[in-house]
Amino acid sequence: MAQYQTLLYYCYSPIENAEKFAEDHLEFCKSLGLLGRIIVADEGLNGTVSGTPESCAAYMEHIHSDPRFSKTEFKIDDVEEVSFIKMHCRYKEEIVHSGLRNPAEINPNKQTGIHLEPKDFLAMKDQEDVVVLDVRSNYEHNVGRFKNAITLDIENFREFPEKVKELEHLKGKKILTYCTGGIKCEKASALLLKEGFEDVYQLHGGIIKYGKEAGGEDFEGECYVFDNRVTVPVNSVNPSVVSTCKNCGKITSKMINCANPVCNEHFTQCDECGWELEGCCSSACQTHPRKREYDGTGYYVKVPQPVNEEKISKRKHKKLVKN
Ligand SMILES: [Zn+2]
Ligand SMILES: [Zn+2]
């Protein structure tokens, strides 16, 4: 059995008193010793949590025992170390930020694209009248995407509704949307239907489930994930790397945050350049007085601003504990 597991899941199901639910749920997760990030909204749950196989099993059982979430699908990864440093469970207006806040307007429980299981997606994606649409952001599709997929120049999913206007020419084709775990597609495909696209499908369970059930075939590069693994390989059939080091151009799938906390740019950098530039995107950032210590991962715990000396020393201490 793996030492730890990481669970990825979402569930669109109305929650009453969602703010209170979030508080209680945080305590529950802590009682199980889980680490991760969960978003609770009136429309449902979205989370990634990490812990021992026992605590993950207890968590899944707890979620499934609640009639509101009984159909939740968990994507389970075995991991060598816990994928998070803290446990967060927060109330937000949406479980995935689309900026479409009116539930009457976009409600995946009422109308959304037809769910395609990975094998069906694989069988359909190269057909002539089909367009594969990546609904994720630049930093995600830059490091990996389906061969021949249409990608959008967006920094955040909330720009998606605006971008739909540029897809008018695809009307009449079958549109297959995909994202990391399926959650964005629920809203993206719902919006496409609302905007008059007729044949809209979505990859159920996203790239992660596709990797497990269809070998990740034709997914080029790696899949960006929202924990300290940053990217995960999904293609065991015909893998390739599509991203290059920002500094030297060498092929790499490694994504980091610039060690200068003020810059914090999220970019691809090879190991060699990483050590040379101490995890910075440029030599200018390398001279920044608050540059964080590069440990080869380029992953940093978010520290609230402003940072004073006391906090810096505490953070250093925390980092030592973590390592
Ligand atoms: Zn490089
Ligand atoms: Zn930088």
mmCIF file of C-alpha atoms and ligand atoms in Angstrom:
data_model
loop_
_atom_site.group_PDB
_atom_site.id
_atom_site.type_symbol
_atom_site.label_atom_id
_atom_site.label_comp_id
_atom_site.label_asym_id
_atom_site.label_seq_id
_atom_site.Cartn_x
_atom_site.Cartn_y
_atom_site.Cartn_z
ATOM 1 C CA MET A 1 0.000 0.000 0.000
ATOM 2 C CA ALA A 2 1.176 3.499 -0.813
ATOM 3 C CA GLN A 3 2.462 5.643 1.986
ATOM 4 C CA TYR A 4 0.073 8.468 1.205
ATOM 5 C CA GLN A 5 -2.741 9.243 -1.167
ATOM 6 C CA THR A 6 -4.037 12.400 -2.781
ATOM 7 C CA LEU A 7 -7.727 12.701 -3.601
ATOM 8 C CA LEU A 8 -9.192 15.022 -6.191
ATOM 9 C CA TYR A 9 -12.936 15.491 -6.391
ATOM 10 C CA TYR A 10 -15.846 17.829 -6.894
ATOM 11 C CA CYS A 11 -19.578 17.635 -6.506
ATOM 12 C CA TYR A 12 -22.204 20.062 -7.768
ATOM 13 C CA SER A 13 -24.934 19.714 -5.153
ATOM 14 C CA PRO A 14 -26.641 22.538 -3.249
ATOM 15 C CA ILE A 15 -25.395 23.100 0.303
ATOM 16 C CA GLU A 16 -27.454 25.097 2.790
ATOM 17 C CA ASN A 17 -25.522 27.256 5.250
ATOM 18 C CA ALA A 18 -22.402 26.578 3.237
ATOM 19 C CA GLU A 19 -20.284 28.915 5.357
ATOM 20 C CA LYS A 20 -21.048 26.953 8.501
ATOM 21 C CA PHE A 21 -20.525 23.726 6.585
ATOM 22 C CA ALA A 22 -17.033 24.913 5.587
ATOM 23 C CA GLU A 23 -16.088 25.595 9.220
ATOM 24 C CA ASP A 24 -17.294 22.215 10.420
ATOM 25 C CA HIS A 25 -15.750 20.431 7.473
ATOM 26 C CA LEU A 26 -12.369 21.980 8.206
ATOM 27 C CA GLU A 27 -12.483 20.622 11.751
ATOM 28 C CA PHE A 28 -13.493 17.225 10.428
ATOM 29 C CA CYS A 29 -10.580 17.134 7.972
ATOM 30 C CA LYS A 30 -8.181 18.176 10.695
ATOM 31 C CA SER A 31 -9.496 15.410 12.938
ATOM 32 C CA LEU A 32 -8.545 12.929 10.234
ATOM 33 C CA GLY A 33 -5.094 14.457 9.873
ATOM 34 C CA LEU A 34 -5.683 15.400 6.240
ATOM 35 C CA LEU A 35 -3.923 18.253 4.457
ATOM 36 C CA GLY A 36 -5.250 20.008 1.393
ATOM 37 C CA ARG A 37 -7.548 22.624 -0.018
ATOM 38 C CA ILE A 38 -11.321 22.465 -0.183
ATOM 39 C CA ILE A 39 -13.700 25.056 -1.560
ATOM 40 C CA VAL A 40 -17.264 25.067 -0.308
ATOM 41 C CA ALA A 41 -19.964 27.070 -2.074
ATOM 42 C CA ASP A 42 -23.748 27.097 -2.153
ATOM 43 C CA GLU A 43 -23.434 25.040 -5.339
ATOM 44 C CA GLY A 44 -21.224 22.265 -3.967
ATOM 45 C CA LEU A 45 -17.753 21.068 -3.029
ATOM 46 C CA ASN A 46 -14.375 21.059 -4.766
ATOM 47 C CA GLY A 47 -11.288 19.674 -3.129
ATOM 48 C CA THR A 48 -7.897 18.073 -3.151
ATOM 49 C CA VAL A 49 -6.835 16.418 0.071
ATOM 50 C CA SER A 50 -3.855 14.314 0.964
ATOM 51 C CA GLY A 51 -3.106 11.916 3.811
ATOM 52 C CA THR A 52 -2.622 8.288 4.774
ATOM 53 C CA PRO A 53 -4.686 5.692 2.879
ATOM 54 C CA GLU A 54 -6.674 5.123 6.092
ATOM 55 C CA SER A 55 -7.603 8.775 6.563
ATOM 56 C CA CYS A 56 -8.389 9.131 2.845
ATOM 57 C CA ALA A 57 -10.672 6.083 3.034
ATOM 58 C CA ALA A 58 -12.425 7.516 6.094
ATOM 59 C CA TYR A 59 -12.850 10.838 4.301
ATOM 60 C CA MET A 60 -14.364 9.270 1.175
ATOM 61 C CA GLU A 61 -16.720 7.202 3.292
ATOM 62 C CA HIS A 62 -17.837 10.310 5.157
ATOM 63 C CA ILE A 63 -18.540 12.196 1.922
ATOM 64 C CA HIS A 64 -20.378 9.277 0.345
ATOM 65 C CA SER A 65 -22.515 8.768 3.442
ATOM 66 C CA ASP A 66 -23.972 12.252 2.963
ATOM 67 C CA PRO A 67 -26.912 11.957 0.516
ATOM 68 C CA ARG A 68 -25.956 15.306 -1.050
ATOM 69 C CA PHE A 69 -22.547 13.965 -2.066
ATOM 70 C CA SER A 70 -23.230 10.255 -2.474
ATOM 71 C CA LYS A 71 -22.335 10.322 -6.177
ATOM 72 C CA THR A 72 -18.998 12.109 -5.756
ATOM 73 C CA GLU A 73 -16.216 10.508 -7.771
ATOM 74 C CA PHE A 74 -12.755 10.543 -6.255
ATOM 75 C CA LYS A 75 -9.622 10.442 -8.340
ATOM 76 C CA ILE A 76 -7.064 8.695 -6.146
ATOM 77 C CA ASP A 77 -3.302 9.018 -6.613
ATOM 78 C CA ASP A 78 -0.659 7.186 -4.627
ATOM 79 C CA VAL A 79 2.018 9.653 -3.578
ATOM 80 C CA GLU A 80 5.355 9.388 -1.798
ATOM 81 C CA GLU A 81 4.732 12.407 0.355
ATOM 82 C CA VAL A 82 1.710 14.451 1.351
ATOM 83 C CA SER A 83 0.871 16.918 -1.428
ATOM 84 C CA PHE A 84 0.074 19.878 0.856
ATOM 85 C CA ILE A 85 1.524 21.675 3.819
ATOM 86 C CA LYS A 86 -1.699 22.967 5.375
ATOM 87 C CA MET A 87 -5.386 22.188 5.580
ATOM 88 C CA HIS A 88 -7.701 24.866 4.165
ATOM 89 C CA CYS A 89 -11.433 24.668 3.803
ATOM 90 C CA ARG A 90 -12.983 27.925 2.658
ATOM 91 C CA TYR A 91 -16.348 29.244 1.666
ATOM 92 C CA LYS A 92 -16.437 30.946 -1.745
ATOM 93 C CA GLU A 93 -19.170 32.054 -4.073
ATOM 94 C CA GLU A 94 -18.422 29.333 -6.594
ATOM 95 C CA ILE A 95 -16.523 26.054 -6.399
ATOM 96 C CA VAL A 96 -14.708 27.074 -9.564
ATOM 97 C CA HIS A 97 -14.468 30.762 -10.260
ATOM 98 C CA SER A 98 -16.231 31.544 -13.535
ATOM 99 C CA GLY A 99 -17.644 34.936 -12.638
ATOM 100 C CA LEU A 100 -21.071 33.563 -13.582
ATOM 101 C CA ARG A 101 -22.639 33.839 -10.196
ATOM 102 C CA ASN A 102 -26.281 33.527 -11.060
ATOM 103 C CA PRO A 103 -27.175 29.885 -10.477
ATOM 104 C CA ALA A 104 -30.246 30.274 -12.661
ATOM 105 C CA GLU A 105 -27.972 31.228 -15.550
ATOM 106 C CA ILE A 106 -25.451 28.383 -15.358
ATOM 107 C CA ASN A 107 -26.411 25.373 -13.300
ATOM 108 C CA PRO A 108 -24.603 22.157 -14.229
ATOM 109 C CA ASN A 109 -27.237 20.204 -12.305
ATOM 110 C CA LYS A 110 -29.856 21.386 -14.775
ATOM 111 C CA GLN A 111 -27.968 21.617 -18.057
ATOM 112 C CA THR A 112 -24.416 20.720 -19.016
ATOM 113 C CA GLY A 113 -22.505 18.965 -21.808
ATOM 114 C CA ILE A 114 -22.880 15.220 -22.312
ATOM 115 C CA HIS A 115 -20.370 13.359 -20.141
ATOM 116 C CA LEU A 116 -17.933 11.197 -22.079
ATOM 117 C CA GLU A 117 -16.041 8.469 -20.294
ATOM 118 C CA PRO A 118 -12.295 8.409 -21.149
ATOM 119 C CA LYS A 119 -12.573 5.521 -23.609
ATOM 120 C CA ASP A 120 -15.440 7.231 -25.463
ATOM 121 C CA PHE A 121 -13.539 10.525 -25.528
ATOM 122 C CA LEU A 122 -10.546 8.699 -27.030
ATOM 123 C CA ALA A 123 -12.722 7.067 -29.674
ATOM 124 C CA MET A 124 -14.391 10.322 -30.631
ATOM 125 C CA LYS A 125 -11.707 12.968 -30.426
ATOM 126 C CA ASP A 126 -10.157 12.491 -33.880
ATOM 127 C CA GLN A 127 -13.384 12.270 -35.835
ATOM 128 C CA GLU A 128 -13.785 14.777 -38.619
ATOM 129 C CA ASP A 129 -16.626 16.887 -37.234
ATOM 130 C CA VAL A 130 -15.102 17.038 -33.758
ATOM 131 C CA VAL A 131 -13.207 19.868 -32.077
ATOM 132 C CA VAL A 132 -11.325 19.260 -28.837
ATOM 133 C CA LEU A 133 -11.400 22.353 -26.637
ATOM 134 C CA ASP A 134 -9.079 22.911 -23.662
ATOM 135 C CA VAL A 135 -10.920 25.176 -21.199
ATOM 136 C CA ARG A 136 -7.937 25.666 -18.902
ATOM 137 C CA SER A 137 -5.588 28.640 -18.523
ATOM 138 C CA ASN A 138 -2.267 29.414 -20.201
ATOM 139 C CA TYR A 139 -0.018 28.133 -17.410
ATOM 140 C CA GLU A 140 -1.889 24.829 -17.560
ATOM 141 C CA HIS A 141 -2.067 24.107 -21.283
ATOM 142 C CA ASN A 142 1.463 25.428 -21.807
ATOM 143 C CA VAL A 143 2.860 22.445 -19.963
ATOM 144 C CA GLY A 144 0.516 19.852 -21.430
ATOM 145 C CA ARG A 145 -2.537 19.452 -23.657
ATOM 146 C CA PHE A 146 -4.253 17.063 -26.043
ATOM 147 C CA LYS A 147 -2.727 16.787 -29.487
ATOM 148 C CA ASN A 148 -4.657 19.068 -31.876
ATOM 149 C CA ALA A 149 -6.655 20.682 -29.066
ATOM 150 C CA ILE A 150 -7.809 24.268 -29.334
ATOM 151 C CA THR A 151 -6.403 26.256 -26.424
ATOM 152 C CA LEU A 152 -7.510 29.665 -25.195
ATOM 153 C CA ASP A 153 -5.328 32.610 -24.295
ATOM 154 C CA ILE A 154 -6.667 33.076 -20.760
ATOM 155 C CA GLU A 155 -4.926 33.672 -17.463
ATOM 156 C CA ASN A 156 -7.882 32.523 -15.392
ATOM 157 C CA PHE A 157 -11.049 30.511 -15.966
ATOM 158 C CA ARG A 158 -13.149 33.592 -15.236
ATOM 159 C CA GLU A 159 -12.053 34.921 -18.652
ATOM 160 C CA PHE A 160 -13.660 31.911 -20.325
ATOM 161 C CA PRO A 161 -17.169 33.403 -20.769
ATOM 162 C CA GLU A 162 -15.639 36.312 -22.699
ATOM 163 C CA LYS A 163 -13.562 33.989 -24.909
ATOM 164 C CA VAL A 164 -16.597 31.981 -25.978
ATOM 165 C CA LYS A 165 -17.379 34.815 -28.385
ATOM 166 C CA GLU A 166 -14.245 33.903 -30.345
ATOM 167 C CA LEU A 167 -15.475 30.352 -30.872
ATOM 168 C CA GLU A 168 -18.481 31.241 -33.031
ATOM 169 C CA HIS A 169 -16.866 29.604 -36.077
ATOM 170 C CA LEU A 170 -17.019 26.222 -34.322
ATOM 171 C CA LYS A 171 -20.782 26.183 -34.186
ATOM 172 C CA GLY A 172 -22.149 23.150 -36.004
ATOM 173 C CA LYS A 173 -19.232 20.952 -34.906
ATOM 174 C CA LYS A 174 -19.178 18.528 -32.029
ATOM 175 C CA ILE A 175 -17.279 20.195 -29.206
ATOM 176 C CA LEU A 176 -15.421 18.042 -26.691
ATOM 177 C CA THR A 177 -14.257 20.048 -23.699
ATOM 178 C CA TYR A 178 -11.706 18.911 -21.153
ATOM 179 C CA CYS A 179 -9.970 20.212 -18.040
ATOM 180 C CA THR A 180 -7.934 18.802 -15.138
ATOM 181 C CA GLY A 181 -10.557 16.922 -13.152
ATOM 182 C CA GLY A 182 -13.792 17.771 -14.943
ATOM 183 C CA ILE A 183 -15.087 20.536 -12.718
ATOM 184 C CA LYS A 184 -14.487 23.473 -15.079
ATOM 185 C CA CYS A 185 -16.077 21.585 -17.975
ATOM 186 C CA GLU A 186 -19.342 21.315 -16.065
ATOM 187 C CA LYS A 187 -19.661 25.094 -16.306
ATOM 188 C CA ALA A 188 -17.791 25.625 -19.566
ATOM 189 C CA SER A 189 -19.982 23.163 -21.467
ATOM 190 C CA ALA A 190 -23.116 24.534 -19.794
ATOM 191 C CA LEU A 191 -22.142 27.985 -20.995
ATOM 192 C CA LEU A 192 -21.440 26.772 -24.540
ATOM 193 C CA LEU A 193 -24.920 25.243 -24.666
ATOM 194 C CA LYS A 194 -26.433 28.459 -23.398
ATOM 195 C CA GLU A 195 -24.554 30.382 -26.097
ATOM 196 C CA GLY A 196 -26.110 28.267 -28.837
ATOM 197 C CA PHE A 197 -23.541 25.533 -29.399
ATOM 198 C CA GLU A 198 -25.611 22.401 -29.877
ATOM 199 C CA ASP A 199 -23.333 19.369 -29.739
ATOM 200 C CA VAL A 200 -21.352 19.786 -26.559
ATOM 201 C CA TYR A 201 -19.574 16.983 -24.717
ATOM 202 C CA GLN A 202 -17.218 16.981 -21.758
ATOM 203 C CA LEU A 203 -14.467 14.617 -20.656
ATOM 204 C CA HIS A 204 -15.851 13.141 -17.454
ATOM 205 C CA GLY A 205 -13.255 13.146 -14.687
ATOM 206 C CA GLY A 206 -10.900 15.268 -16.761
ATOM 207 C CA ILE A 207 -7.316 14.541 -17.780
ATOM 208 C CA ILE A 208 -6.596 12.806 -14.490
ATOM 209 C CA LYS A 209 -9.226 10.111 -14.974
ATOM 210 C CA TYR A 210 -8.321 9.877 -18.682
ATOM 211 C CA GLY A 211 -4.742 9.100 -17.634
ATOM 212 C CA LYS A 212 -5.914 6.246 -15.456
ATOM 213 C CA GLU A 213 -8.545 4.766 -17.767
ATOM 214 C CA ALA A 214 -7.301 5.512 -21.282
ATOM 215 C CA GLY A 215 -3.553 5.540 -20.605
ATOM 216 C CA GLY A 216 -3.477 9.261 -21.328
ATOM 217 C CA GLU A 217 -3.127 8.507 -25.063
ATOM 218 C CA ASP A 218 -2.388 11.599 -27.193
ATOM 219 C CA PHE A 219 -2.031 13.878 -24.202
ATOM 220 C CA GLU A 220 1.181 15.771 -24.875
ATOM 221 C CA GLY A 221 3.254 16.983 -21.941
ATOM 222 C CA GLU A 222 2.181 16.748 -18.331
ATOM 223 C CA CYS A 223 -0.954 17.680 -16.467
ATOM 224 C CA TYR A 224 -0.813 20.721 -14.230
ATOM 225 C CA VAL A 225 -2.234 20.053 -10.752
ATOM 226 C CA PHE A 226 -2.991 22.390 -7.867
ATOM 227 C CA ASP A 227 -0.739 20.948 -5.191
ATOM 228 C CA ASN A 228 2.973 20.699 -4.561
ATOM 229 C CA ARG A 229 3.463 18.090 -7.284
ATOM 230 C CA VAL A 230 2.790 20.968 -9.748
ATOM 231 C CA THR A 231 2.572 18.636 -12.747
ATOM 232 C CA VAL A 232 1.908 14.906 -13.043
ATOM 233 C CA PRO A 233 2.579 12.550 -15.959
ATOM 234 C CA VAL A 234 -0.623 11.061 -17.396
ATOM 235 C CA ASN A 235 0.384 9.548 -20.724
ATOM 236 C CA SER A 236 1.767 6.003 -20.575
ATOM 237 C CA VAL A 237 0.929 5.225 -24.229
ATOM 238 C CA ASN A 238 2.744 7.851 -26.327
ATOM 239 C CA PRO A 239 4.234 10.400 -23.918
ATOM 240 C CA SER A 240 6.039 13.560 -25.063
ATOM 241 C CA VAL A 241 7.145 16.870 -23.621
ATOM 242 C CA VAL A 242 5.775 20.089 -25.094
ATOM 243 C CA SER A 243 7.128 22.810 -22.817
ATOM 244 C CA THR A 244 10.536 24.416 -22.796
ATOM 245 C CA CYS A 245 12.732 26.147 -20.229
ATOM 246 C CA LYS A 246 12.031 29.879 -20.184
ATOM 247 C CA ASN A 247 15.718 30.589 -19.716
ATOM 248 C CA CYS A 248 17.556 28.249 -22.089
ATOM 249 C CA GLY A 249 14.853 26.740 -24.308
ATOM 250 C CA LYS A 250 15.664 23.166 -23.389
ATOM 251 C CA ILE A 251 12.683 20.807 -23.240
ATOM 252 C CA THR A 252 11.368 20.461 -19.706
ATOM 253 C CA SER A 253 8.057 19.909 -17.993
ATOM 254 C CA LYS A 254 9.180 21.337 -14.674
ATOM 255 C CA MET A 255 7.117 24.294 -13.486
ATOM 256 C CA ILE A 256 8.150 26.543 -10.660
ATOM 257 C CA ASN A 257 7.332 29.870 -9.084
ATOM 258 C CA CYS A 258 10.019 32.557 -9.275
ATOM 259 C CA ALA A 259 11.886 32.655 -5.959
ATOM 260 C CA ASN A 260 11.399 36.412 -5.829
ATOM 261 C CA PRO A 261 8.104 36.592 -3.884
ATOM 262 C CA VAL A 262 7.187 39.918 -5.476
ATOM 263 C CA CYS A 263 7.528 38.458 -8.986
ATOM 264 C CA ASN A 264 6.310 34.934 -8.164
ATOM 265 C CA GLU A 265 5.963 34.200 -11.896
ATOM 266 C CA HIS A 266 4.778 30.696 -12.659
ATOM 267 C CA PHE A 267 6.945 29.308 -15.446
ATOM 268 C CA THR A 268 8.852 26.304 -16.803
ATOM 269 C CA GLN A 269 12.540 26.058 -15.962
ATOM 270 C CA CYS A 270 15.008 23.201 -16.321
ATOM 271 C CA ASP A 271 16.971 21.928 -13.316
ATOM 272 C CA GLU A 272 20.261 23.374 -14.561
ATOM 273 C CA CYS A 273 18.897 26.892 -14.953
ATOM 274 C CA GLY A 274 17.053 26.445 -11.667
ATOM 275 C CA TRP A 275 20.246 25.959 -9.691
ATOM 276 C CA GLU A 276 22.085 28.611 -11.675
ATOM 277 C CA LEU A 277 19.402 31.258 -11.162
ATOM 278 C CA GLU A 278 18.434 29.963 -7.697
ATOM 279 C CA GLY A 279 14.888 29.396 -8.880
ATOM 280 C CA CYS A 280 14.454 32.917 -10.266
ATOM 281 C CA CYS A 281 12.979 33.806 -13.673
ATOM 282 C CA SER A 282 15.765 36.328 -14.336
ATOM 283 C CA SER A 283 19.015 37.612 -12.886
ATOM 284 C CA ALA A 284 17.118 40.761 -11.857
ATOM 285 C CA CYS A 285 14.847 38.693 -9.617
ATOM 286 C CA GLN A 286 17.881 36.861 -8.290
ATOM 287 C CA THR A 287 19.102 40.056 -6.610
ATOM 288 C CA HIS A 288 15.809 40.754 -4.813
ATOM 289 C CA PRO A 289 16.380 41.127 -1.032
ATOM 290 C CA ARG A 290 13.426 38.895 -0.142
ATOM 291 C CA LYS A 291 14.363 36.126 -2.543
ATOM 292 C CA ARG A 292 13.221 32.792 -1.125
ATOM 293 C CA GLU A 293 15.570 29.896 -0.660
ATOM 294 C CA TYR A 294 15.451 27.547 -3.652
ATOM 295 C CA ASP A 295 15.353 23.884 -2.673
ATOM 296 C CA GLY A 296 15.064 22.434 -6.170
ATOM 297 C CA THR A 297 11.253 22.262 -6.157
ATOM 298 C CA GLY A 298 10.343 25.914 -6.765
ATOM 299 C CA TYR A 299 7.262 25.437 -4.603
ATOM 300 C CA TYR A 300 6.667 27.879 -1.771
ATOM 301 C CA VAL A 301 4.090 28.103 0.966
ATOM 302 C CA LYS A 302 2.013 31.251 0.564
ATOM 303 C CA VAL A 303 2.796 33.755 3.278
ATOM 304 C CA PRO A 304 0.420 36.680 3.838
ATOM 305 C CA GLN A 305 1.784 40.174 3.160
ATOM 306 C CA PRO A 306 3.330 42.293 4.520
ATOM 307 C CA VAL A 307 6.265 40.254 5.645
ATOM 308 C CA ASN A 308 8.231 41.496 8.634
ATOM 309 C CA GLU A 309 11.435 40.099 10.091
ATOM 310 C CA GLU A 310 9.678 38.038 12.700
ATOM 311 C CA LYS A 311 7.481 36.352 10.136
ATOM 312 C CA ILE A 312 10.458 35.642 7.927
ATOM 313 C CA SER A 313 12.269 33.820 10.695
ATOM 314 C CA LYS A 314 9.106 31.874 11.530
ATOM 315 C CA ARG A 315 8.724 30.904 7.912
ATOM 316 C CA LYS A 316 12.318 29.710 7.730
ATOM 317 C CA HIS A 317 11.647 27.630 10.784
ATOM 318 C CA LYS A 318 8.522 26.155 9.225
ATOM 319 C CA LYS A 319 10.414 25.274 6.097
ATOM 320 C CA LEU A 320 13.018 23.428 8.104
ATOM 321 C CA VAL A 321 10.274 21.502 9.864
ATOM 322 C CA LYS A 322 8.695 20.651 6.529
ATOM 323 C CA ASN A 323 11.934 19.348 5.094
HETATM 324 ZN ZN ZN B 1 17.134 25.922 -18.791
HETATM 325 ZN ZN ZN B 2 10.896 36.642 -11.316
#
